[in-house]
Amino acid sequence: MEKDFTNQEKPANSRRGFIKAAAVTAASFMIVPRHVLGGKGFLAPSDRLTIAAVGVGGKGRSDIDAFNKSGKANIAYLCDVDDRQAATSVTNFPKAKYYKDWREMFDKEAKKFDAVSVSTPDHTHAVVAMAAMQLGKHVYVQKPMAHDIYEARKLTEAAKRYKVVTQMGNQGASGDGVRQMHEWFNAGVIGDVDTVYLWTNRPIWPQGIPWPSTSTPVPKELNWDLWLGTAPYKEYVDKLVPKSWRGWWDYGTGALGDLGCHLMEAPFRILDLKYATDAQASVGSVFVDWGKRGIFPDSCPPASHATLTFPKTSKTKGPITMHWMDGGIKPDRPEELGPNELFGDGNSGILFVGSKGKMMASEYAANPRLLPLSRMQEVQVKQTYARVPGSADGHYAQWVEGAIAGYGKKEMSSPFEMAGPLTEAILMANLAIRGADMAKPRATGNGFDYPGSNLKMIWDNQNMKVTNFDDVNQFVKRTYRQGWSLGV
């Protein structure tokens, strides 16, 4: 019987001991790091993030291209309901397996990918992201991260519960501009802030219009039922896909959903804002005949001005009033700005009003400026916030590297912890906009009233509802079409 040396000293001079020692020595020469075997620039599979992308045309295409440029992403699975939109990505990533239905892709391939990129219309962001997180996958979700306040709240909670690395696609959150403004504010350059203005020329798609009266044939490349997803069933109409869906409440979230996450992120970060306490709005109207205002409840209004109030934070001396303006409406030009000097970037902008001065930026919080512009030559503050490599473009690589490192290992610019409250604020402003545009027939039968246009809507954050205008609470949490669920 072979002697057991498990719990005693092994005889070093025995033949068996020699052979074993020699084998260990040989093995030590054979275990070589994978990057050495692969040559310069080689990344082991464990150093790459394998991504399944849902929505790979348009913005989805640029998203996965940006992940790929990080050099650490493996774009392994592509999914899109429209073969026309997916065509370029399918060509660019010939080794990636292509699906039409993300649910089938998740069922068949979940064990083979680490993370999911979601770049679909707003109304399907939440169901895809939630399903991915429940599988333990890291998620990158285009802005806004959800269509409804309820969805945003549940996604925020899920990211923490499932311990996955999350990022919303508002790239300016990784930009140098917001960090420069943060440093100015912390240094007291503009003093205490109580008011912020945000504006954009969006919408640049049709809004304030009736739903088309005639349907058109569904293109053979498009799975219309899957595109509708959670939304109520309607017959296909021309020009809705791939872009004009933004102006329809069933699918999009209007100008706020498109640009709000880019413009509102800077005040959220700098002033440490969380949840609004109230909102009010006024909207542009369209008259279809003399004295006859058009009523188009399916469509976002052509222009709006929404005002949100946020409670005092550790960064402010009192409440913050935030103004959102779209459809060409802008705040008054600051008196410190010269008559020929550009306000924002000409189309969009951010303006902080402080007790000692003002600061302004363009879309994505790019090109930050102190007002008057002469202060730019006078003020120098110490850099206290590390810059993200690549600035706004580095938003993608940051998430890839964070997901590879694992939950809690690397700082993200727009994790759901931050993106959730930001998205809720945007959707809260939309509640006020929808309320202001809501027509109620007069008891006399002669015309309509718009009671929501004259209200400040009070928000019960814990219970997620407006307490003084119940009509808008139906939009806090949509009723999904049969067969669809958020899974919580």
Short mmCIF file of C-alpha atoms in Angstrom, two decimals:
data_model
loop_
_atom_site.label_atom_id
_atom_site.label_comp_id
_atom_site.label_asym_id
_atom_site.label_seq_id
_atom_site.Cartn_x
_atom_site.Cartn_y
_atom_site.Cartn_z
CA MET A 1 0.00 0.00 0.00
CA GLU A 2 1.26 3.44 -0.86
CA LYS A 3 2.32 5.39 2.20
CA ASP A 4 0.23 8.47 3.00
CA PHE A 5 2.34 11.60 3.44
CA THR A 6 -0.65 13.95 3.74
CA ASN A 7 -0.10 14.99 7.33
CA GLN A 8 3.62 14.47 7.71
CA GLU A 9 6.84 15.58 6.11
CA LYS A 10 7.40 13.98 2.72
CA PRO A 11 10.76 12.34 2.10
CA ALA A 12 12.52 14.78 -0.21
CA ASN A 13 15.06 12.23 -1.38
CA SER A 14 12.56 9.53 -2.41
CA ARG A 15 12.20 8.74 -6.10
CA ARG A 16 8.50 9.58 -5.96
CA GLY A 17 9.25 12.89 -4.23
CA PHE A 18 11.82 13.76 -6.85
CA ILE A 19 9.48 13.01 -9.73
CA LYS A 20 6.70 15.10 -8.12
CA ALA A 21 9.05 18.00 -7.49
CA ALA A 22 10.25 17.85 -11.06
CA ALA A 23 6.67 17.88 -12.35
CA VAL A 24 5.84 20.96 -10.28
CA THR A 25 8.96 22.71 -11.54
CA ALA A 26 8.09 21.92 -15.15
CA ALA A 27 4.55 23.14 -14.66
CA SER A 28 5.80 26.41 -13.25
CA PHE A 29 7.64 27.08 -16.50
CA MET A 30 4.54 26.24 -18.51
CA ILE A 31 2.11 28.57 -16.69
CA VAL A 32 2.57 31.76 -18.67
CA PRO A 33 0.27 34.79 -18.49
CA ARG A 34 -2.31 34.79 -21.28
CA HIS A 35 -1.28 38.26 -22.47
CA VAL A 36 2.25 36.94 -23.06
CA LEU A 37 1.00 34.00 -25.09
CA GLY A 38 -1.28 36.25 -27.10
CA GLY A 39 1.36 38.83 -27.82
CA LYS A 40 1.31 42.57 -27.33
CA GLY A 41 -2.18 43.97 -26.97
CA PHE A 42 -3.80 40.60 -26.28
CA LEU A 43 -6.71 40.63 -23.84
CA ALA A 44 -7.82 37.43 -22.16
CA PRO A 45 -11.55 36.71 -22.39
CA SER A 46 -11.86 37.63 -18.71
CA ASP A 47 -10.58 41.13 -19.57
CA ARG A 48 -13.31 41.72 -22.16
CA LEU A 49 -16.96 42.55 -21.66
CA THR A 50 -19.25 40.42 -23.80
CA ILE A 51 -22.22 42.57 -24.78
CA ALA A 52 -25.68 41.79 -26.09
CA ALA A 53 -27.14 44.90 -27.74
CA VAL A 54 -30.90 45.50 -27.98
CA GLY A 55 -31.66 48.17 -30.56
CA VAL A 56 -28.69 48.40 -32.95
CA GLY A 57 -29.75 51.01 -35.50
CA GLY A 58 -29.41 54.79 -35.21
CA LYS A 59 -28.23 55.66 -31.72
CA GLY A 60 -27.88 51.98 -30.92
CA ARG A 61 -25.40 51.64 -33.77
CA SER A 62 -23.25 54.50 -32.49
CA ASP A 63 -23.45 53.11 -28.96
CA ILE A 64 -22.06 49.69 -29.83
CA ASP A 65 -19.44 51.28 -32.09
CA ALA A 66 -18.31 53.34 -29.10
CA PHE A 67 -18.18 50.29 -26.82
CA ASN A 68 -16.12 48.51 -29.45
CA LYS A 69 -13.66 51.42 -29.66
CA SER A 70 -12.82 50.91 -26.00
CA GLY A 71 -10.84 47.84 -27.12
CA LYS A 72 -12.31 45.87 -24.23
CA ALA A 73 -15.75 44.99 -25.56
CA ASN A 74 -16.88 41.92 -27.44
CA ILE A 75 -20.07 42.75 -29.36
CA ALA A 76 -21.38 39.20 -29.48
CA TYR A 77 -25.15 39.52 -29.90
CA LEU A 78 -27.31 41.97 -31.83
CA CYS A 79 -31.07 42.39 -31.59
CA ASP A 80 -33.43 44.67 -33.47
CA VAL A 81 -37.06 44.45 -34.54
CA ASP A 82 -36.22 46.18 -37.84
CA ASP A 83 -33.75 44.54 -40.22
CA ARG A 84 -33.35 47.82 -42.10
CA GLN A 85 -32.07 49.61 -39.02
CA ALA A 86 -29.88 46.69 -37.99
CA ALA A 87 -28.19 46.21 -41.38
CA THR A 88 -25.09 48.34 -40.77
CA SER A 89 -24.39 46.84 -37.35
CA VAL A 90 -24.86 43.32 -38.71
CA THR A 91 -22.29 44.15 -41.39
CA ASN A 92 -19.88 45.79 -38.93
CA PHE A 93 -20.01 42.84 -36.52
CA PRO A 94 -20.28 39.76 -38.75
CA LYS A 95 -19.43 37.35 -35.92
CA ALA A 96 -22.28 38.61 -33.74
CA LYS A 97 -25.41 36.48 -33.66
CA TYR A 98 -28.54 38.38 -34.71
CA TYR A 99 -32.00 38.17 -33.13
CA LYS A 100 -35.28 39.99 -33.66
CA ASP A 101 -36.76 39.30 -30.21
CA TRP A 102 -34.65 40.22 -27.20
CA ARG A 103 -36.59 37.74 -25.05
CA GLU A 104 -35.50 34.86 -27.27
CA MET A 105 -31.92 36.15 -27.18
CA PHE A 106 -31.97 36.28 -23.39
CA ASP A 107 -33.48 32.79 -23.13
CA LYS A 108 -30.93 31.19 -25.44
CA GLU A 109 -27.75 33.17 -24.85
CA ALA A 110 -27.84 34.59 -21.32
CA LYS A 111 -25.04 32.36 -20.08
CA LYS A 112 -22.77 33.64 -22.84
CA PHE A 113 -22.87 37.42 -22.31
CA ASP A 114 -22.02 39.72 -19.40
CA ALA A 115 -23.87 42.91 -20.18
CA VAL A 116 -26.72 44.45 -22.16
CA SER A 117 -26.93 47.73 -24.05
CA VAL A 118 -30.49 49.07 -24.47
CA SER A 119 -31.12 51.62 -27.22
CA THR A 120 -34.77 51.14 -28.10
CA PRO A 121 -37.63 53.68 -28.06
CA ASP A 122 -38.35 54.98 -24.55
CA HIS A 123 -41.40 52.78 -23.91
CA THR A 124 -39.35 49.55 -23.95
CA HIS A 125 -36.25 50.70 -22.03
CA ALA A 126 -37.48 49.47 -18.66
CA VAL A 127 -38.70 45.99 -19.56
CA VAL A 128 -35.43 45.11 -21.32
CA ALA A 129 -33.19 46.63 -18.64
CA MET A 130 -35.10 44.99 -15.80
CA ALA A 131 -34.98 41.56 -17.45
CA ALA A 132 -31.23 41.98 -17.99
CA MET A 133 -30.57 42.96 -14.37
CA GLN A 134 -32.64 40.04 -13.13
CA LEU A 135 -30.23 37.83 -15.06
CA GLY A 136 -27.34 39.52 -13.27
CA LYS A 137 -26.23 41.48 -16.33
CA HIS A 138 -24.68 44.93 -16.27
CA VAL A 139 -26.74 47.43 -18.23
CA TYR A 140 -26.22 50.56 -20.29
CA VAL A 141 -29.54 52.24 -21.09
CA GLN A 142 -30.08 55.17 -23.39
CA LYS A 143 -31.65 58.30 -21.95
CA PRO A 144 -34.16 58.60 -20.48
CA MET A 145 -33.69 55.34 -18.62
CA ALA A 146 -37.48 54.87 -18.44
CA HIS A 147 -40.76 56.11 -19.89
CA ASP A 148 -42.63 56.35 -16.55
CA ILE A 149 -41.72 57.46 -13.03
CA TYR A 150 -42.67 54.05 -11.64
CA GLU A 151 -40.31 52.32 -14.08
CA ALA A 152 -37.44 54.67 -13.18
CA ARG A 153 -37.94 54.03 -9.46
CA LYS A 154 -38.01 50.26 -9.91
CA LEU A 155 -34.92 50.22 -12.13
CA THR A 156 -33.03 52.29 -9.56
CA GLU A 157 -33.96 49.86 -6.81
CA ALA A 158 -33.11 46.84 -8.97
CA ALA A 159 -29.59 48.06 -9.80
CA LYS A 160 -28.79 48.09 -6.10
CA ARG A 161 -30.57 44.81 -5.39
CA TYR A 162 -28.89 42.85 -8.17
CA LYS A 163 -25.52 44.60 -7.72
CA VAL A 164 -24.88 45.29 -11.38
CA VAL A 165 -22.95 48.13 -13.01
CA THR A 166 -25.31 50.60 -14.64
CA GLN A 167 -24.93 53.67 -16.83
CA MET A 168 -27.48 55.91 -18.53
CA GLY A 169 -26.58 57.25 -21.96
CA ASN A 170 -26.24 60.94 -21.12
CA GLN A 171 -22.63 61.29 -22.19
CA GLY A 172 -22.22 64.82 -20.87
CA ALA A 173 -22.16 63.34 -17.37
CA SER A 174 -18.61 62.19 -18.21
CA GLY A 175 -17.65 65.49 -19.82
CA ASP A 176 -15.07 67.99 -18.62
CA GLY A 177 -17.63 70.81 -18.72
CA VAL A 178 -19.77 69.73 -15.79
CA ARG A 179 -16.65 69.11 -13.70
CA GLN A 180 -15.33 72.60 -14.47
CA MET A 181 -18.66 74.17 -13.44
CA HIS A 182 -18.71 72.02 -10.31
CA GLU A 183 -15.29 73.38 -9.34
CA TRP A 184 -16.39 76.99 -9.95
CA PHE A 185 -19.48 76.48 -7.82
CA ASN A 186 -17.61 74.78 -4.97
CA ALA A 187 -15.05 77.59 -4.97
CA GLY A 188 -17.86 80.11 -4.46
CA VAL A 189 -17.28 81.86 -7.79
CA ILE A 190 -21.00 82.43 -8.46
CA GLY A 191 -22.18 82.32 -4.85
CA ASP A 192 -25.42 80.67 -3.76
CA VAL A 193 -27.68 79.35 -6.53
CA ASP A 194 -31.47 79.43 -6.33
CA THR A 195 -32.51 79.33 -9.99
CA VAL A 196 -31.48 77.30 -13.04
CA TYR A 197 -32.68 77.66 -16.64
CA LEU A 198 -32.55 74.91 -19.26
CA TRP A 199 -33.71 75.26 -22.86
CA THR A 200 -33.63 73.52 -26.22
CA ASN A 201 -34.88 73.94 -29.78
CA ARG A 202 -36.35 70.42 -29.62
CA PRO A 203 -38.71 69.06 -30.81
CA ILE A 204 -37.26 68.73 -34.30
CA TRP A 205 -39.92 66.13 -35.14
CA PRO A 206 -43.69 66.70 -35.51
CA GLN A 207 -45.65 67.38 -32.30
CA GLY A 208 -49.01 68.92 -31.55
CA ILE A 209 -50.64 66.88 -34.33
CA PRO A 210 -53.43 64.31 -34.60
CA TRP A 211 -52.69 60.61 -34.96
CA PRO A 212 -52.74 59.78 -38.69
CA SER A 213 -56.21 58.84 -39.88
CA THR A 214 -55.00 56.12 -42.25
CA SER A 215 -52.65 53.23 -41.64
CA THR A 216 -50.05 51.95 -44.06
CA PRO A 217 -48.66 48.46 -44.73
CA VAL A 218 -46.01 47.26 -42.30
CA PRO A 219 -42.59 47.04 -43.98
CA LYS A 220 -41.58 43.40 -44.37
CA GLU A 221 -38.33 44.01 -42.47
CA LEU A 222 -40.15 45.29 -39.37
CA ASN A 223 -41.81 43.21 -36.66
CA TRP A 224 -44.45 45.78 -35.72
CA ASP A 225 -45.87 43.83 -32.78
CA LEU A 226 -42.45 43.60 -31.16
CA TRP A 227 -41.78 47.28 -31.84
CA LEU A 228 -45.01 48.18 -30.02
CA GLY A 229 -43.96 46.06 -27.06
CA THR A 230 -45.58 47.43 -23.91
CA ALA A 231 -47.64 50.07 -25.75
CA PRO A 232 -51.32 49.71 -26.74
CA TYR A 233 -51.88 48.10 -30.11
CA LYS A 234 -52.33 50.48 -33.04
CA GLU A 235 -52.12 49.95 -36.75
CA TYR A 236 -48.80 50.87 -38.33
CA VAL A 237 -48.49 54.40 -39.69
CA ASP A 238 -45.83 55.88 -41.93
CA LYS A 239 -42.91 57.96 -40.57
CA LEU A 240 -43.32 56.82 -36.97
CA VAL A 241 -40.28 54.54 -37.22
CA PRO A 242 -37.40 55.13 -36.76
CA LYS A 243 -37.48 58.67 -35.28
CA SER A 244 -40.83 60.46 -35.05
CA TRP A 245 -42.05 58.19 -32.23
CA ARG A 246 -40.51 60.69 -29.78
CA GLY A 247 -43.46 63.02 -30.20
CA TRP A 248 -46.10 60.44 -29.25
CA TRP A 249 -46.80 59.81 -25.56
CA ASP A 250 -47.32 56.06 -26.01
CA TYR A 251 -43.71 55.63 -27.10
CA GLY A 252 -41.66 58.75 -26.39
CA THR A 253 -41.22 61.42 -23.75
CA GLY A 254 -40.98 64.47 -25.98
CA ALA A 255 -38.26 67.09 -25.92
CA LEU A 256 -37.63 66.50 -22.22
CA GLY A 257 -36.92 62.83 -22.82
CA ASP A 258 -34.56 63.63 -25.67
CA LEU A 259 -32.54 66.52 -24.22
CA GLY A 260 -33.55 66.77 -20.57
CA CYS A 261 -31.06 64.18 -19.34
CA HIS A 262 -28.26 66.04 -21.14
CA LEU A 263 -29.18 69.48 -19.83
CA MET A 264 -30.50 68.69 -16.36
CA GLU A 265 -27.56 66.49 -15.35
CA ALA A 266 -25.27 69.42 -14.53
CA PRO A 267 -27.55 71.09 -11.96
CA PHE A 268 -28.39 67.69 -10.48
CA ARG A 269 -24.74 66.88 -9.93
CA ILE A 270 -23.54 70.33 -8.89
CA LEU A 271 -26.42 71.17 -6.55
CA ASP A 272 -26.95 67.59 -5.31
CA LEU A 273 -30.61 67.55 -6.35
CA LYS A 274 -32.81 64.48 -5.91
CA TYR A 275 -36.62 64.57 -6.12
CA ALA A 276 -38.86 67.52 -6.99
CA THR A 277 -41.62 68.62 -4.62
CA ASP A 278 -43.89 70.22 -7.22
CA ALA A 279 -44.22 71.07 -10.90
CA GLN A 280 -46.24 73.38 -13.11
CA ALA A 281 -46.30 73.98 -16.84
CA SER A 282 -47.68 75.97 -19.72
CA VAL A 283 -47.81 74.60 -23.25
CA GLY A 284 -48.05 75.81 -26.81
CA SER A 285 -51.38 75.23 -28.51
CA VAL A 286 -52.44 74.65 -32.09
CA PHE A 287 -55.64 76.19 -33.46
CA VAL A 288 -57.22 74.20 -36.26
CA ASP A 289 -59.88 76.80 -37.04
CA TRP A 290 -60.95 80.25 -35.89
CA GLY A 291 -61.28 80.01 -32.10
CA LYS A 292 -60.99 76.21 -32.20
CA ARG A 293 -58.02 74.76 -30.35
CA GLY A 294 -56.86 71.38 -31.54
CA ILE A 295 -57.02 68.58 -28.99
CA PHE A 296 -54.33 65.97 -29.61
CA PRO A 297 -53.94 63.86 -26.45
CA ASP A 298 -51.73 61.28 -28.20
CA SER A 299 -49.12 63.87 -29.15
CA CYS A 300 -46.75 65.98 -27.08
CA PRO A 301 -47.44 69.74 -27.41
CA PRO A 302 -45.37 71.81 -29.87
CA ALA A 303 -43.69 73.82 -27.08
CA SER A 304 -43.68 73.93 -23.30
CA HIS A 305 -42.33 75.69 -20.23
CA ALA A 306 -42.18 73.55 -17.10
CA THR A 307 -41.04 74.68 -13.66
CA LEU A 308 -39.81 72.27 -10.99
CA THR A 309 -39.10 73.02 -7.33
CA PHE A 310 -36.45 71.05 -5.46
CA PRO A 311 -35.97 71.16 -1.68
CA LYS A 312 -32.88 72.61 -0.02
CA THR A 313 -29.78 70.43 -0.25
CA SER A 314 -26.37 70.41 1.41
CA LYS A 315 -25.17 72.55 -1.50
CA THR A 316 -27.90 75.23 -1.37
CA LYS A 317 -29.24 77.72 1.14
CA GLY A 318 -32.84 77.14 0.15
CA PRO A 319 -35.10 75.54 -2.49
CA ILE A 320 -34.06 75.48 -6.14
CA THR A 321 -36.37 76.60 -8.93
CA MET A 322 -35.61 74.94 -12.27
CA HIS A 323 -37.10 76.18 -15.53
CA TRP A 324 -37.34 73.93 -18.58
CA MET A 325 -38.18 75.47 -21.96
CA ASP A 326 -38.53 73.77 -25.34
CA GLY A 327 -39.99 74.36 -28.79
CA GLY A 328 -37.97 77.55 -29.31
CA ILE A 329 -38.89 79.21 -26.01
CA LYS A 330 -35.85 80.66 -24.22
CA PRO A 331 -35.22 82.58 -21.01
CA ASP A 332 -34.31 86.27 -21.21
CA ARG A 333 -30.72 86.89 -22.13
CA PRO A 334 -28.59 87.58 -19.05
CA GLU A 335 -27.68 91.25 -18.75
CA GLU A 336 -24.03 90.20 -18.37
CA LEU A 337 -24.04 88.70 -21.87
CA GLY A 338 -23.06 90.99 -24.71
CA PRO A 339 -25.68 91.67 -27.42
CA ASN A 340 -23.79 89.60 -30.02
CA GLU A 341 -22.48 86.89 -27.72
CA LEU A 342 -23.93 83.41 -28.12
CA PHE A 343 -26.53 82.38 -25.54
CA GLY A 344 -25.94 78.71 -24.72
CA ASP A 345 -24.98 77.10 -28.02
CA GLY A 346 -27.64 78.86 -30.07
CA ASN A 347 -30.08 75.96 -29.80
CA SER A 348 -29.73 74.64 -26.25
CA GLY A 349 -28.26 75.85 -23.01
CA ILE A 350 -27.85 75.76 -19.24
CA LEU A 351 -27.79 78.87 -17.03
CA PHE A 352 -27.06 78.93 -13.28
CA VAL A 353 -28.11 82.12 -11.49
CA GLY A 354 -26.04 82.76 -8.38
CA SER A 355 -25.83 85.49 -5.75
CA LYS A 356 -22.36 86.50 -6.97
CA GLY A 357 -22.61 85.73 -10.67
CA LYS A 358 -23.81 83.38 -13.36
CA MET A 359 -22.40 80.49 -15.32
CA MET A 360 -23.60 79.06 -18.61
CA ALA A 361 -22.95 76.02 -20.77
CA SER A 362 -24.04 74.40 -24.01
CA GLU A 363 -25.72 71.05 -24.59
CA TYR A 364 -23.99 68.18 -22.71
CA ALA A 365 -22.71 70.92 -20.32
CA ALA A 366 -19.99 71.54 -22.90
CA ASN A 367 -18.13 74.85 -23.26
CA PRO A 368 -18.78 76.16 -19.73
CA ARG A 369 -18.49 79.95 -19.33
CA LEU A 370 -18.64 82.46 -16.53
CA LEU A 371 -20.64 85.64 -17.14
CA PRO A 372 -19.60 88.18 -18.10
CA LEU A 373 -17.19 86.32 -20.34
CA SER A 374 -14.33 88.55 -19.15
CA ARG A 375 -14.39 86.56 -15.89
CA MET A 376 -13.00 83.61 -17.79
CA GLN A 377 -9.65 85.41 -17.88
CA GLU A 378 -9.82 86.52 -14.27
CA VAL A 379 -10.93 83.39 -12.40
CA GLN A 380 -8.67 80.44 -11.77
CA VAL A 381 -9.70 77.59 -9.46
CA LYS A 382 -7.96 74.39 -8.50
CA GLN A 383 -8.98 71.19 -10.31
CA THR A 384 -10.56 68.96 -7.70
CA TYR A 385 -12.49 66.47 -9.84
CA ALA A 386 -10.70 63.85 -11.88
CA ARG A 387 -11.55 64.02 -15.58
CA VAL A 388 -12.91 60.99 -17.39
CA PRO A 389 -10.45 59.91 -20.09
CA GLY A 390 -11.96 60.97 -23.40
CA SER A 391 -14.40 63.36 -21.67
CA ALA A 392 -17.98 62.81 -22.93
CA ASP A 393 -16.80 60.21 -25.45
CA GLY A 394 -15.24 58.28 -22.58
CA HIS A 395 -18.68 57.60 -21.12
CA TYR A 396 -18.81 54.28 -22.99
CA ALA A 397 -15.37 52.96 -22.08
CA GLN A 398 -16.01 53.95 -18.46
CA TRP A 399 -19.00 51.62 -18.32
CA VAL A 400 -17.17 48.80 -20.13
CA GLU A 401 -14.25 49.00 -17.71
CA GLY A 402 -16.55 49.35 -14.72
CA ALA A 403 -18.53 46.27 -15.71
CA ILE A 404 -15.34 44.25 -16.18
CA ALA A 405 -14.14 45.33 -12.72
CA GLY A 406 -17.49 44.51 -11.12
CA TYR A 407 -20.12 46.20 -8.99
CA GLY A 408 -18.81 48.97 -6.74
CA LYS A 409 -15.23 48.76 -8.01
CA LYS A 410 -15.17 51.83 -10.30
CA GLU A 411 -17.00 55.14 -10.23
CA MET A 412 -19.62 55.62 -12.95
CA SER A 413 -20.71 59.04 -14.20
CA SER A 414 -24.41 58.20 -14.54
CA PRO A 415 -25.26 55.06 -12.55
CA PHE A 416 -28.94 54.44 -11.89
CA GLU A 417 -28.41 55.74 -8.36
CA MET A 418 -27.97 59.17 -9.97
CA ALA A 419 -29.78 58.67 -13.26
CA GLY A 420 -32.96 57.43 -11.57
CA PRO A 421 -33.83 60.63 -9.68
CA LEU A 422 -32.75 62.68 -12.70
CA THR A 423 -35.07 60.70 -14.96
CA GLU A 424 -37.90 61.03 -12.46
CA ALA A 425 -37.53 64.82 -12.47
CA ILE A 426 -37.81 64.86 -16.25
CA LEU A 427 -40.90 62.66 -16.13
CA MET A 428 -42.36 64.78 -13.32
CA ALA A 429 -42.08 67.82 -15.59
CA ASN A 430 -43.85 65.78 -18.27
CA LEU A 431 -46.69 65.10 -15.84
CA ALA A 432 -47.19 68.85 -15.51
CA ILE A 433 -47.00 69.28 -19.30
CA ARG A 434 -49.55 66.54 -19.90
CA GLY A 435 -51.78 68.00 -17.20
CA ALA A 436 -51.58 71.49 -18.70
CA ASP A 437 -52.57 70.09 -22.11
CA MET A 438 -55.47 68.00 -20.79
CA ALA A 439 -58.85 69.15 -22.12
CA LYS A 440 -62.06 68.66 -20.12
CA PRO A 441 -65.48 69.30 -21.72
CA ARG A 442 -67.45 72.09 -20.11
CA ALA A 443 -70.70 71.16 -18.42
CA THR A 444 -72.52 73.42 -20.88
CA GLY A 445 -71.22 71.33 -23.77
CA ASN A 446 -69.71 74.45 -25.27
CA GLY A 447 -65.95 74.06 -25.56
CA PHE A 448 -63.28 72.79 -23.17
CA ASP A 449 -61.40 73.88 -20.08
CA TYR A 450 -57.77 73.13 -19.20
CA PRO A 451 -57.73 73.05 -15.37
CA GLY A 452 -54.26 71.54 -15.15
CA SER A 453 -52.70 74.54 -16.86
CA ASN A 454 -53.36 76.70 -13.80
CA LEU A 455 -52.10 74.33 -11.13
CA LYS A 456 -48.92 73.72 -9.22
CA MET A 457 -48.92 69.94 -8.99
CA ILE A 458 -47.81 68.74 -5.57
CA TRP A 459 -45.75 65.56 -5.61
CA ASP A 460 -45.91 62.84 -2.95
CA ASN A 461 -42.56 61.23 -3.59
CA GLN A 462 -42.95 58.25 -1.28
CA ASN A 463 -46.24 57.19 -2.82
CA MET A 464 -45.35 58.40 -6.31
CA LYS A 465 -48.44 60.46 -7.00
CA VAL A 466 -49.69 64.00 -7.53
CA THR A 467 -51.92 64.85 -4.61
CA ASN A 468 -54.00 67.68 -6.07
CA PHE A 469 -54.70 66.67 -9.69
CA ASP A 470 -55.42 62.97 -9.88
CA ASP A 471 -55.96 63.00 -13.66
CA VAL A 472 -52.21 62.81 -14.32
CA ASN A 473 -51.50 59.90 -11.97
CA GLN A 474 -52.49 57.47 -14.71
CA PHE A 475 -49.20 58.45 -16.40
CA VAL A 476 -47.01 57.66 -13.37
CA LYS A 477 -47.36 53.96 -14.08
CA ARG A 478 -48.67 52.85 -17.46
CA THR A 479 -50.84 49.83 -17.99
CA TYR A 480 -48.79 47.55 -20.24
CA ARG A 481 -50.30 45.72 -23.16
CA GLN A 482 -51.34 42.15 -22.33
CA GLY A 483 -48.37 39.80 -22.34
CA TRP A 484 -45.87 42.39 -21.10
CA SER A 485 -44.68 42.93 -17.55
CA LEU A 486 -41.90 44.71 -15.69
CA GLY A 487 -41.44 41.56 -13.65
CA VAL A 488 -41.48 43.17 -10.17
#
